[in-house]
Coordinates of C-alpha atoms and ligand atoms in Angstrom, one line a residue:
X127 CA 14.4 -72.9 -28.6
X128 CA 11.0 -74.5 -28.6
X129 CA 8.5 -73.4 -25.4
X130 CA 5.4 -75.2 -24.5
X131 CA 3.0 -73.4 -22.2
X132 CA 1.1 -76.3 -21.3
X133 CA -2.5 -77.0 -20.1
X134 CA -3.5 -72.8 -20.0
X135 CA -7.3 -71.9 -20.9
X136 CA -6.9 -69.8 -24.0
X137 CA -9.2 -66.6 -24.7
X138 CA -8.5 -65.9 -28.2
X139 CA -11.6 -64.0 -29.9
X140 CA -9.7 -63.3 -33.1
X141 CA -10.4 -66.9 -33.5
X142 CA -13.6 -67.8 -31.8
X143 CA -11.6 -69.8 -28.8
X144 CA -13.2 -69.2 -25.1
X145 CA -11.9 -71.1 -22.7
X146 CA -10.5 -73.7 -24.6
X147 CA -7.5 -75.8 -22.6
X148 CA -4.5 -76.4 -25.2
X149 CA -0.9 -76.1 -25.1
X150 CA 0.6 -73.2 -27.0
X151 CA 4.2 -73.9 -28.5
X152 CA 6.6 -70.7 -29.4
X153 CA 9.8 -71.1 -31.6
X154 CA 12.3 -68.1 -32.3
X155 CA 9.6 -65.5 -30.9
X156 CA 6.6 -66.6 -32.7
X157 CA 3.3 -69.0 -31.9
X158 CA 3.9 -72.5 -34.0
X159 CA 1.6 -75.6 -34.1
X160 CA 2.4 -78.5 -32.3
X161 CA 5.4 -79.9 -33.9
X162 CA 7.3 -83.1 -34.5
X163 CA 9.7 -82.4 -31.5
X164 CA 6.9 -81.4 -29.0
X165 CA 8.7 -83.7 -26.5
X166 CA 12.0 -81.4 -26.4
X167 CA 10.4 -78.4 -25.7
X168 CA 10.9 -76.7 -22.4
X169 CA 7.7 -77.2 -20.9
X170 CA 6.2 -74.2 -18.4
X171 CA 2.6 -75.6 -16.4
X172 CA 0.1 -72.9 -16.8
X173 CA -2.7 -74.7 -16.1
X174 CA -5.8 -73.0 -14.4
X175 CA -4.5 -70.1 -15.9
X176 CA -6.1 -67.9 -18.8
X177 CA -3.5 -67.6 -21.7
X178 CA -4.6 -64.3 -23.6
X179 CA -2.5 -62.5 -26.3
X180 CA 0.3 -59.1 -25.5
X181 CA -2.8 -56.1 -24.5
X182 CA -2.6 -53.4 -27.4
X183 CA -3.3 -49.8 -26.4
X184 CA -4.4 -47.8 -29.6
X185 CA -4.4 -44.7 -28.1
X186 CA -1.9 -43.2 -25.1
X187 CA 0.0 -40.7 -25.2
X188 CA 3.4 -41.5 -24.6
X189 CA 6.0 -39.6 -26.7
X190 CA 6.0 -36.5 -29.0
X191 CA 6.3 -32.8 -28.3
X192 CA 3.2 -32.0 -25.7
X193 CA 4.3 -35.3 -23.5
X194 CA 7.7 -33.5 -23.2
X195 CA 6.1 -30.4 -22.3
X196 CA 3.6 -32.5 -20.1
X197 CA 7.1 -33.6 -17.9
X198 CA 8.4 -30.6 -17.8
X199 CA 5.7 -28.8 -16.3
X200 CA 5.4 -31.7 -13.1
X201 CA 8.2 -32.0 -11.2
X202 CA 6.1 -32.4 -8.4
X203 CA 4.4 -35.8 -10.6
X204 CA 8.6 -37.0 -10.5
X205 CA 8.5 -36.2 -7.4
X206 CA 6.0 -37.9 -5.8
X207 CA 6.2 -41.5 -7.8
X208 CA 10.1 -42.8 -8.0
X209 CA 11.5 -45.8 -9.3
X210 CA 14.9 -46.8 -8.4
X211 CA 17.4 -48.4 -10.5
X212 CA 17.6 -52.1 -9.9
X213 CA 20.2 -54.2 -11.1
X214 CA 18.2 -54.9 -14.5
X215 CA 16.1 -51.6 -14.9
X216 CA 17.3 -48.3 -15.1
X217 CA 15.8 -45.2 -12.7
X218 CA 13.1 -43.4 -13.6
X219 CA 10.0 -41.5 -12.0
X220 CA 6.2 -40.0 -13.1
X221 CA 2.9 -41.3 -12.7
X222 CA 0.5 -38.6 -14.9
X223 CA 3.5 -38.0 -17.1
X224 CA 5.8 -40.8 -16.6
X225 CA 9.6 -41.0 -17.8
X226 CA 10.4 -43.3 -21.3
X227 CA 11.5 -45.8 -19.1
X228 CA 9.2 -45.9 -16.3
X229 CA 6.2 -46.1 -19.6
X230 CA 7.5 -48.9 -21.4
X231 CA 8.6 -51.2 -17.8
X232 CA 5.3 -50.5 -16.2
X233 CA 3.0 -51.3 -19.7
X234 CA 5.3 -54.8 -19.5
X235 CA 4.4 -55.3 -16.2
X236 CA 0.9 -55.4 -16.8
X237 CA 1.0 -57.6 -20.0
X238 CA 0.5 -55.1 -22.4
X239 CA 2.8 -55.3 -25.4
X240 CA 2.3 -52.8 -27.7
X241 CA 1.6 -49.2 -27.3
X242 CA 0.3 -46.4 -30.4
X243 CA 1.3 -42.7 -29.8
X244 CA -1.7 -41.0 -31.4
X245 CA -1.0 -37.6 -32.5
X246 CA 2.1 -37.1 -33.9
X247 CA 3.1 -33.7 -35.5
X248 CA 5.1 -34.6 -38.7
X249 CA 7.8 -31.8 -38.1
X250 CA 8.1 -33.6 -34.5
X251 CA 8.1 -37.0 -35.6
X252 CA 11.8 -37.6 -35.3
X253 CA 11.7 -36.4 -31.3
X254 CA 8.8 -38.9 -31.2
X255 CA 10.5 -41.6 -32.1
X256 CA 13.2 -41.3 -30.4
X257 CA 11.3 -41.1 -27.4
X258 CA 9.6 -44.4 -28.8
X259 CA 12.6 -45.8 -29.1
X260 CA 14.0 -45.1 -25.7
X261 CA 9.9 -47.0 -24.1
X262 CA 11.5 -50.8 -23.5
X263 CA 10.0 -53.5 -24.2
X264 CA 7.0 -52.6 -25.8
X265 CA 6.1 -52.2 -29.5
X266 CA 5.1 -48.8 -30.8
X267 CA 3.6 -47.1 -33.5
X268 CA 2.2 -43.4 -34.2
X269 CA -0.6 -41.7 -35.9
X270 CA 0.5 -38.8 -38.4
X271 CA -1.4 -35.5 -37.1
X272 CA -2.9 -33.9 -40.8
X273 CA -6.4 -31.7 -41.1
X274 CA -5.2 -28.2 -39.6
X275 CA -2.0 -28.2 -41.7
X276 CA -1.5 -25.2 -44.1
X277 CA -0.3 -27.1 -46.9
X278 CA -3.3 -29.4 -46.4
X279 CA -6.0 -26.6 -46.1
X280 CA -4.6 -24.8 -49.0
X281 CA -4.7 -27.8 -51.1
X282 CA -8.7 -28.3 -50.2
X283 CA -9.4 -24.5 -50.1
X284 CA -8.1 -24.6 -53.8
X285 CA -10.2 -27.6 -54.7
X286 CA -6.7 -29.7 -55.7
X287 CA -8.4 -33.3 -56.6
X288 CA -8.2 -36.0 -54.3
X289 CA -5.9 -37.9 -55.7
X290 CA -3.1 -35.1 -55.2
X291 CA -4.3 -35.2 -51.1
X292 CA -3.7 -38.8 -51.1
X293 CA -0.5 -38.2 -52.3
X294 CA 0.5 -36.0 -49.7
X295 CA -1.4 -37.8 -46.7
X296 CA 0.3 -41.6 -48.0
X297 CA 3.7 -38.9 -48.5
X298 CA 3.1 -38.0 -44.8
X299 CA 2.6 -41.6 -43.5
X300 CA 6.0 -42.6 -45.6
X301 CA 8.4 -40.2 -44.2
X302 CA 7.2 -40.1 -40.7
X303 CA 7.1 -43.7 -40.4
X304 CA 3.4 -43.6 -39.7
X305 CA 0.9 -46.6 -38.7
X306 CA -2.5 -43.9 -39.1
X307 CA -3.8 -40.7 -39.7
X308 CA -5.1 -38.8 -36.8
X309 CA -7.2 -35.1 -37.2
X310 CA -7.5 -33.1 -34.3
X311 CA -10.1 -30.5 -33.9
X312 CA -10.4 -30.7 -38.0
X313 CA -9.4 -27.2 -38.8
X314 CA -10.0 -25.7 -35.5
X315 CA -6.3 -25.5 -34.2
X316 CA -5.6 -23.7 -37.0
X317 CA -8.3 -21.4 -36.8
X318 CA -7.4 -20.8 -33.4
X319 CA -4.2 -19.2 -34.8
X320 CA -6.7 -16.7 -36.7
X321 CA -8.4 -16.2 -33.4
X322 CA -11.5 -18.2 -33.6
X323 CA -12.7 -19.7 -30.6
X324 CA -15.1 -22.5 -31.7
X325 CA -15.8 -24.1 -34.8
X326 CA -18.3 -26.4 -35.5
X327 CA -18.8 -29.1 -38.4
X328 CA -20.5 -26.9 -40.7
X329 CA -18.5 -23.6 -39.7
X330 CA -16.2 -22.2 -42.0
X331 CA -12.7 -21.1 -41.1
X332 CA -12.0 -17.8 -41.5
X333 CA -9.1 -17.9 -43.9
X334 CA -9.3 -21.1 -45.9
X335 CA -13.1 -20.9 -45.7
X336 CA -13.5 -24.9 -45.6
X337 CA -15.2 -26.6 -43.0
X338 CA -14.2 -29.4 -40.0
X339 CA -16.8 -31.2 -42.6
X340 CA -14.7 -31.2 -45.7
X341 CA -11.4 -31.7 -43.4
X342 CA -13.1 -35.0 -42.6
X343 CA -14.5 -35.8 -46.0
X344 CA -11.4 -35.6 -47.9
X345 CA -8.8 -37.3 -45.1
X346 CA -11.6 -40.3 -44.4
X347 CA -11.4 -40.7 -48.7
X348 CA -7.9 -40.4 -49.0
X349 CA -6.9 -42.3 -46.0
X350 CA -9.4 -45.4 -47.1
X351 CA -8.6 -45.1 -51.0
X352 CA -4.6 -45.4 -50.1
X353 CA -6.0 -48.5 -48.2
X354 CA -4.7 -47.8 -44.4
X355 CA -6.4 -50.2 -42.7
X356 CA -7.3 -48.1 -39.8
X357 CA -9.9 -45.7 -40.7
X358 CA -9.3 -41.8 -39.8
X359 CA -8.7 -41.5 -36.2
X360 CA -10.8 -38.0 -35.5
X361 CA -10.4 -36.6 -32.2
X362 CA -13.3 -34.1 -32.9
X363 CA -14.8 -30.8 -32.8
X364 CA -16.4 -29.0 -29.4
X365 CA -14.3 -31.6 -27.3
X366 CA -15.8 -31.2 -23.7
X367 CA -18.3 -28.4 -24.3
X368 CA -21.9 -29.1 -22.8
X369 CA -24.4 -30.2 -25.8
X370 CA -21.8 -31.4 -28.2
X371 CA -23.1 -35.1 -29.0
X372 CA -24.8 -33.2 -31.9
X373 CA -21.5 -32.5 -33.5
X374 CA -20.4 -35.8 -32.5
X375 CA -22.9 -37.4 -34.3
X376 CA -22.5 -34.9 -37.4
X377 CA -18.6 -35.9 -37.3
X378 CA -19.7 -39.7 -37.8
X379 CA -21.7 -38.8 -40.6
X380 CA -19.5 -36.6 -42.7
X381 CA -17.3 -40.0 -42.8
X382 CA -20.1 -40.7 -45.2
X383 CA -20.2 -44.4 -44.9
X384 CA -16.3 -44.3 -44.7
X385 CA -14.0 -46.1 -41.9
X386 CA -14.0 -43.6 -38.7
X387 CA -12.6 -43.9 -35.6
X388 CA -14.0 -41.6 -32.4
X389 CA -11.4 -40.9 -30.5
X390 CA -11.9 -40.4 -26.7
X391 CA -15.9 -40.0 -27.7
X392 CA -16.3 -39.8 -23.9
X393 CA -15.6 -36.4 -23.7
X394 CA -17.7 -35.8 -27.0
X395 CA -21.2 -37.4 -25.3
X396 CA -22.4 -34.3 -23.7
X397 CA -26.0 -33.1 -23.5
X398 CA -27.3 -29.7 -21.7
X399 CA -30.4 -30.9 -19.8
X400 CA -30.6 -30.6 -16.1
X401 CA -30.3 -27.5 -14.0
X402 CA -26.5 -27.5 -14.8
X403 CA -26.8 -27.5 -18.4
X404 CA -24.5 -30.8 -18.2
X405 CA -26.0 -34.0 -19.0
X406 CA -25.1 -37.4 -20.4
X407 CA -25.9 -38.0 -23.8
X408 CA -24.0 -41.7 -23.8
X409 CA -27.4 -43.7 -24.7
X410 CA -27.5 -41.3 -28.3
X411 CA -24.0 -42.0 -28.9
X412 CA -23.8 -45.5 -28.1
X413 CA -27.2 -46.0 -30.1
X414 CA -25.6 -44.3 -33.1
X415 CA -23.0 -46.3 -33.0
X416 CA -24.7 -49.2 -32.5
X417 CA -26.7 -48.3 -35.6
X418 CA -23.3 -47.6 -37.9
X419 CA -20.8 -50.2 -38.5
X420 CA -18.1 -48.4 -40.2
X421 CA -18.0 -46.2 -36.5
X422 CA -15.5 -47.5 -34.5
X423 CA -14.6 -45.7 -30.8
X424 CA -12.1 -45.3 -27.8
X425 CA -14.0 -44.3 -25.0
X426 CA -11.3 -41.8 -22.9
X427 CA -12.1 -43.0 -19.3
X428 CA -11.6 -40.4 -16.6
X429 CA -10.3 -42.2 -13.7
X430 CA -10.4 -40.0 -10.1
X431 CA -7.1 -38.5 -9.3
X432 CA -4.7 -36.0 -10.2
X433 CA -3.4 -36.0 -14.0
X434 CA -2.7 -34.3 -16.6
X435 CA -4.3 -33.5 -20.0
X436 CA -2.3 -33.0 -23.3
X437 CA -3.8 -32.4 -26.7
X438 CA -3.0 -31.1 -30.0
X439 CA -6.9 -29.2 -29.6
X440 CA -5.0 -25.7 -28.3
X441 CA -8.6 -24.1 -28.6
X442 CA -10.4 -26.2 -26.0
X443 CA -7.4 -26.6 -24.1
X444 CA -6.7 -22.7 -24.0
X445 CA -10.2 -22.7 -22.9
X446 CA -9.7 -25.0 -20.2
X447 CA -6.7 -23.6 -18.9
X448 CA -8.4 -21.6 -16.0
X449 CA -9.6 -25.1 -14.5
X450 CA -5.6 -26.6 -14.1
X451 CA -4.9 -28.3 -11.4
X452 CA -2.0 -27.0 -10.0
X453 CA -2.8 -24.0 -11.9
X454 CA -0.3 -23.9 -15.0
X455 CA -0.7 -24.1 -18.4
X456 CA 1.5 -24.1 -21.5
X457 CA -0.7 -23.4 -25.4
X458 CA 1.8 -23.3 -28.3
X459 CA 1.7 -23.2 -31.5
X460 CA 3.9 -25.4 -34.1
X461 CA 5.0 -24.3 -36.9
X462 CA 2.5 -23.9 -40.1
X463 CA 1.5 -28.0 -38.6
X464 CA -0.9 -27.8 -35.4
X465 CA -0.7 -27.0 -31.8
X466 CA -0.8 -28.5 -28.6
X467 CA -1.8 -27.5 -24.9
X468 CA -1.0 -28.7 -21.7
X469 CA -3.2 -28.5 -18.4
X470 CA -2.8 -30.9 -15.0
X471 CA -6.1 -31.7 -13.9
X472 CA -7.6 -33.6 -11.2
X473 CA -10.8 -35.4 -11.5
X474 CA -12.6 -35.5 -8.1
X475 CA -15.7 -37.8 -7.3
X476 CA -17.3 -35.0 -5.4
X477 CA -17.3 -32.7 -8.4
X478 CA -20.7 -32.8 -10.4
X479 CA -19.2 -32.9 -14.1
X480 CA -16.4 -35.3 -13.3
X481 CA -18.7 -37.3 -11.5
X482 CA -20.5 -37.4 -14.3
X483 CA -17.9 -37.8 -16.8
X484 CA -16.8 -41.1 -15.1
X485 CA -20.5 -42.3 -15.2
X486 CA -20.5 -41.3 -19.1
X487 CA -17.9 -43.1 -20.0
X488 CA -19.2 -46.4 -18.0
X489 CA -22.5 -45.5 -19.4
X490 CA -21.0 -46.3 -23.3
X491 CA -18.2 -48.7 -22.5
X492 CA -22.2 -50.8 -20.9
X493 CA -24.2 -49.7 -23.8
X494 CA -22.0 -50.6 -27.3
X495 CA -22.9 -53.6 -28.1
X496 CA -19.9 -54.7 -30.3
X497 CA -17.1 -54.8 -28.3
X498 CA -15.1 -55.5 -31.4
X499 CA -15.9 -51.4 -32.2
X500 CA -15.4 -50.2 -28.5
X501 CA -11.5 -50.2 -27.2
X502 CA -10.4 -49.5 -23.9
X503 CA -8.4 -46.1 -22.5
X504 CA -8.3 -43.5 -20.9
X505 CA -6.8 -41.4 -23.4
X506 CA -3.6 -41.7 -21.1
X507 CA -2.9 -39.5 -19.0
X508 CA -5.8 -37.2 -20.4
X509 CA -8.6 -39.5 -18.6
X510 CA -5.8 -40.6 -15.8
X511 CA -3.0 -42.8 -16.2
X512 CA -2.8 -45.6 -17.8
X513 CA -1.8 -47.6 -14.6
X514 CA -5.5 -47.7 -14.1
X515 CA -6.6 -50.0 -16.6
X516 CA -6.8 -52.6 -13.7
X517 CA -9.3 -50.9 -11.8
X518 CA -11.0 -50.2 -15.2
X519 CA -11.3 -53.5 -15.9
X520 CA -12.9 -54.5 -12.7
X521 CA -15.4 -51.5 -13.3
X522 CA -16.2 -53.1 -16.3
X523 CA -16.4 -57.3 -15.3
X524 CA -17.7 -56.6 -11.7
X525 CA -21.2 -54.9 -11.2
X526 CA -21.7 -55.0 -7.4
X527 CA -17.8 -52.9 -7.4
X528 CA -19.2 -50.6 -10.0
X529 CA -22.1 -49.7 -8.1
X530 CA -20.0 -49.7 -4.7
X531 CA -17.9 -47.0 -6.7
X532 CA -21.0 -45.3 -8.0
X533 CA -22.3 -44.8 -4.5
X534 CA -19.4 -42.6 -4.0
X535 CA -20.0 -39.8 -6.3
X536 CA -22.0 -36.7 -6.4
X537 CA -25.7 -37.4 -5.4
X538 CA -26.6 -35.0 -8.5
X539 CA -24.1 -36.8 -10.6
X540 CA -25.9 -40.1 -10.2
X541 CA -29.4 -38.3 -9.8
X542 CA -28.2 -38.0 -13.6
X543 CA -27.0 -41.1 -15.1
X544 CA -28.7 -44.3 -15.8
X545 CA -25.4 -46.6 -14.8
X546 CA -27.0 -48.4 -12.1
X547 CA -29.5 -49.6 -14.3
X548 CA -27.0 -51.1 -16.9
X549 CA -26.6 -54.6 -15.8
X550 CA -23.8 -55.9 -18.0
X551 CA -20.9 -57.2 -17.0
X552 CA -18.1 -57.8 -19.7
X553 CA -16.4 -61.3 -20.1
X554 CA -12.6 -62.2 -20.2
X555 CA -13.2 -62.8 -23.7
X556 CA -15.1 -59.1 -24.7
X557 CA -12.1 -57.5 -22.5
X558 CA -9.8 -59.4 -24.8
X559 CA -11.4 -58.1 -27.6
X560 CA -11.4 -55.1 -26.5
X561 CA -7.9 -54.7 -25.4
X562 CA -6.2 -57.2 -27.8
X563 CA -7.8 -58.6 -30.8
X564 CA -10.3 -55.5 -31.8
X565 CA -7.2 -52.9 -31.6
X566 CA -5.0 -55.3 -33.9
X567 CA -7.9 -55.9 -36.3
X568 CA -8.5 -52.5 -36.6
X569 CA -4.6 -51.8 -36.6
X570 CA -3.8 -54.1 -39.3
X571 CA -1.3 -56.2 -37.4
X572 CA -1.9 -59.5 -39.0
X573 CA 0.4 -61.1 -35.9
X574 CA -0.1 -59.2 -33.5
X575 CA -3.8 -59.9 -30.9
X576 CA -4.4 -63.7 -31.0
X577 CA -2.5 -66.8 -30.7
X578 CA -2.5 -68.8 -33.4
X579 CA 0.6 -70.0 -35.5
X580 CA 2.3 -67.4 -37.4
X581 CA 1.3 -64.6 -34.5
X582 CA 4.0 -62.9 -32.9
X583 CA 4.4 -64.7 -29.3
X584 CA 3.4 -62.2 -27.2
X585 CA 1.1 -64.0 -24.5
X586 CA 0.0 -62.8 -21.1
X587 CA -0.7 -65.7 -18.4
X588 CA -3.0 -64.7 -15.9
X589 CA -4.1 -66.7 -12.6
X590 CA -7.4 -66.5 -12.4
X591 CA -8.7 -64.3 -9.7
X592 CA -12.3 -63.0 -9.3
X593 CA -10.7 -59.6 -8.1
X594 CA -10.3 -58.3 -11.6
X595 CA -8.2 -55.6 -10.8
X596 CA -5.3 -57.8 -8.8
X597 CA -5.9 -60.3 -12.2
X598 CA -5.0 -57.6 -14.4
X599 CA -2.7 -55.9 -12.5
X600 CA 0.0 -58.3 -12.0
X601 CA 0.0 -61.6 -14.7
X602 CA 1.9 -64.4 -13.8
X603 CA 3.9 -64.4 -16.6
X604 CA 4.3 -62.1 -19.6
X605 CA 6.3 -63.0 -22.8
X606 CA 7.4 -60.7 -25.7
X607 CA 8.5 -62.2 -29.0
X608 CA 8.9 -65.7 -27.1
X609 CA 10.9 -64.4 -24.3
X610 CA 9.5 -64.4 -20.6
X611 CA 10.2 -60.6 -19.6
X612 CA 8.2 -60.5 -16.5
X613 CA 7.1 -63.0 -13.7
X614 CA 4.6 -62.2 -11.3
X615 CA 4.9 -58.3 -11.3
X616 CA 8.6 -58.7 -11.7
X617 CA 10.9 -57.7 -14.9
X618 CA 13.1 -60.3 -16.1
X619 CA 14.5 -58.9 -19.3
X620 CA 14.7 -55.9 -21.0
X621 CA 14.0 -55.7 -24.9
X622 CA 13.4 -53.2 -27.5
X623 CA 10.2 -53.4 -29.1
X624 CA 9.2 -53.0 -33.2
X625 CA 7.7 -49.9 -34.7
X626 CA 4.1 -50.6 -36.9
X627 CA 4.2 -48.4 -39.8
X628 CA 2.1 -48.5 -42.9
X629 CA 3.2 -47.8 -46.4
X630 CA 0.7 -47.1 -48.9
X631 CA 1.9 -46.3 -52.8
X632 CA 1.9 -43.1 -54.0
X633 CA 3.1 -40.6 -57.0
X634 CA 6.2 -39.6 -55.8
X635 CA 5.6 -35.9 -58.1
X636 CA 4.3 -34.7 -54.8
X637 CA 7.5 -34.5 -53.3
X638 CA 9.0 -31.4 -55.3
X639 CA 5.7 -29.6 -54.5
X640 CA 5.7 -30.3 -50.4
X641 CA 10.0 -29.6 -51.1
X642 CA 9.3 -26.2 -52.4
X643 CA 6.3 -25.6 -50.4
X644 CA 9.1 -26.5 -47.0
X645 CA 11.8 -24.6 -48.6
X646 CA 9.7 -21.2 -48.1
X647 CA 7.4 -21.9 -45.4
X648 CA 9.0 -24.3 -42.5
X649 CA 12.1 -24.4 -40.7
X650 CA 13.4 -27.6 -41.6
X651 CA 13.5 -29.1 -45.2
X652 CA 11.3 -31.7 -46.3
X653 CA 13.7 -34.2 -47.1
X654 CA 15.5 -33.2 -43.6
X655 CA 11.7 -34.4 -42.4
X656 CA 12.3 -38.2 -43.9
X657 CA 13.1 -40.5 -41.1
X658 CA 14.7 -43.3 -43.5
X659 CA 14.3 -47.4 -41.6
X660 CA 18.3 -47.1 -40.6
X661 CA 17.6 -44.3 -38.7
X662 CA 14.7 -45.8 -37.3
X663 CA 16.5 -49.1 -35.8
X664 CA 19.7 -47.6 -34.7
X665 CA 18.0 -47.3 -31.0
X666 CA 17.4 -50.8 -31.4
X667 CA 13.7 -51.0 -32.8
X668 CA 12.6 -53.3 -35.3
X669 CA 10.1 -51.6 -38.6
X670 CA 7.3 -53.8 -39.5
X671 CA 5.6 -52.5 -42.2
X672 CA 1.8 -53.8 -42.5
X673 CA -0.3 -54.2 -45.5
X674 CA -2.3 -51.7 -47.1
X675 CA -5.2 -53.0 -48.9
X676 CA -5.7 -50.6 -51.8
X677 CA -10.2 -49.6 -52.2
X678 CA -11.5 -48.8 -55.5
X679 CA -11.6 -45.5 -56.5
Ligands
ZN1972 ZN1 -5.6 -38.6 -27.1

């Protein structure tokens, strides 16, 4: 069937278009240009309203082992947000850690059309993605957890070339259907298991005796030589200790010039000025990267309000445990992979440090300049939900609500930051780059994040509203691969979405040695840890496999 959305104002930064009015035509699920039977098609008036592309969220946690873990722990989070079947949705319930079903309807809901799970333990990929593949609507993809591996640290602490480590990291990506590489704490959650309780950039673990440095070093290398289009995703060292912008800054430099991707960099801004050693050290980091184009960076929002944080960084979260909110905590190890800890949390304005963490994380979202490099989260639900990106937004396009909200918190807290100075207010088009067209250019998804022919049709209509929260909240009309699955707030259809993988080449010799290497070390196999494409689809998703664009060595 042909589809006109006629007369809508188009913001569509992967191609320069602000504003423009024009009439968007979709056949069989993707954008077309106007063709020879424009007359026939089934015409819907959007005009007045701004016609952006499906929102991509490249980082939220929303399936995987410590999300599991994350539900289990908060009955009282089921509890207290329900959702009751209707005659089209299913029942479901969570607002920090919310149910498969409630994640993928309440992402639709607010236009966004595509969702990346960012830390991914290869032995739990196949629980991931069934989780994944139980999220409607939506498209998915995941980032393959590597850097505190053993087989990985033994490979660098015997100096095995690099050509063998792309091997295994492109190996990884293959059989765990994998879009990126993600490193968490490089090395640290691994030296936690040796019981070390910090490790900085130039420290050395105390069994493989490498460094977070050479963690980063050889997965930024391999992950750019295999040509993965999105550079290492580093959640990094010291997350959420007092003075680490230092490491922060270190971590961008041991990419060496290399693609790097901060992840959740607001809790990696910290200084240790002021009389509670807690300061904001957003102006360094958004200066650096300012000053380094090959920096990309999420900024990890905390929003006020109860929540609950999840990470594969055990250490820091085994170190946070004390401050849970209610007071629980689970820390586990997996396997010879990684590890993961769980801790609710509720961020209160009248707290000094949260206070300031929310003006932190204002502080860089105002201060990068390229908003191409700069993606919006909240690390969901470490920050707060990701139902919150509304309010976010309006944070972000609305200055005299920002400093209304400002005047809220801590008198020390904004004693302390410079927000009320920064007088930027982003546009519809750098919060579509931002939120659609930067995440799918660094992504790789050739069709996903603008609107012109070829893309994928998934378009968001929004009436335009100077309340930016109400705008973003609730679009008029959402459509995924051409079909209209929500109308003002309201779910029309029910899909499954694709899953974004990558698949870079590789010498398949590898194999026997990660086989034998599984055979005495792990508890399953390493063929039983393949997850082949029919597996894959059988709940219904789609695999789109992106291309990798292969750097000189
Ligand atoms: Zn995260």
């Amino acid at each position: 069937m042909l589809m006109r959305l006629a007369g809508g104002r188009l913001i569509d930064p992967a191609h320069g278009v602000d504003g423009q009015v024009r009439d968007l035509y979709v056949r069989d699920g993707r954008i077309v240009d106007a063709p020879a039977d424009a007359a026939e098609a089934h015409t819907i008036d959007v005009s007045g309203r701004v016609v952006m592309a499906g929102a991509i969220d490249l980082h939220t946690h929303i399936g995987g082992g410590k999300v599991n873990l994350a539900r289990l722990m908060l009955p009282e989070d089921h509890r207290r947000v329900r959702y009751e079947r209707t005659e089209l949705t299913r029942s479901s319930c969570g607002h920090a850690a919310p149910g498969t079903l409630a994640t993928g309807y309440r992402y639709a809901e607010m236009g966004y059309t595509a969702c990346f799970e960012p830390a991914m333990v290869p032995i739990n990929a196949r629980q991931t993605h069934l989780e994944l593949g139980d999220t409607p609507i939506v498209d998915k993809g995941c980032y393959a957890l590597l850097g505190n591996d053993d087989f990985f640290l033994r490979m660098l602490a015997t100096g095995e070339p690099q050509a063998r480590i792309n091997d295994y990291v492109a190996w990884t990506l293959d059989c765990t259907q994998s879009i990126a590489i993600k490193v968490v704490n490089p090395g640290g959650i691994s030296a936690f298991k040796f019981n070390q309780r910090r490790l900085d950039v130039d420290e050395e673990h105390v069994h493989y005796r490498v460094t977070p440095r050479r963690v980063i070093q050889a997965l930024t290398r391999a992950v750019h030589e295999l040509g993965v289009p999105h550079g290492l995703h580093v959640h990094g060292c010291n997350l959420g200790v007092p003075g680490n912008v230092d490491t922060t800054l270190a971590t961008m430099d041991a990419a060496e010039g290399l693609p790097i991707h901060l992840t959740h960099i607001q809790f990696h801004s910290y200084g240790t000025e002021g009389d509670r050693k807690f300061s904001s050290a957003a102006a360094r980091i958004a200066e650096a990267i300012n000053a380094r184009p090959n920096v990309s960076a999420d900024v990890g929002q905390i929003m006020f309000g109860q929540t609950v944080t999840a990470s594969g960084d055990n250490m820091m979260q085994y170190r946070n445990s004390d401050l849970g909110s209610p007071r629980k905590a689970v820390i586990m190890d997996i396997e010879c992979d990684a590890g993961c800890g769980v801790v609710p949390f509720r961020y209160r304005e009248q707290s000094f440090v949260n206070a300031l963490q929310w003006a932190i994380g204002l502080e860089i979202f105002l201060s990068v300049r390229d908003p191409w490099r700069i993606y919006l989260t909240t690390d969901h639900p470490n920050g707060g939900p990701f139902t919150t990106y509304p309010h976010l937004i309006r944070l972000l396009t609305d200055r005299s609500f920002r400093d209304d909200m400002f005047q809220k918190i801590h008198p020390d807290a904004r004693a302390a930051s410079t927000l009320a100075s920064l007088t930027r207010e982003y546009s519809l088009y750098e919060i579509a780059i931002m939120t659609r067209a930067g995440p799918a250019r660094t992504l790789g998804l050739a069709d996903r994040g603008h609107l012109a022919a070829g893309a994928a049709a998934d378009i968001v209509v929004y009436r335009e509203d100077a309340d930016r929260e109400r705008m973003f909240t609730t679009p008029e009309y959402v459509f995924k691969d051409g079909e209209m699955i929500a109308h003002d707030g309201r779910l029309l259809k029910i899909t499954s979405g694709s899953v974004h993988t990558v698949k870079p080449d590789y010498d398949r010799s590898i194999e026997a040695k990660v086989a034998d290497y599984f055979e005495r070390y792990q508890t399953v196999s390493a063929s039983g840890l393949r997850i082949d494409r029919d597996e894959l689809c059988e709940c219904g998703s789609r695999l789109i496999v992106h291309e990798c664009r292969k750097a000189a060595r």
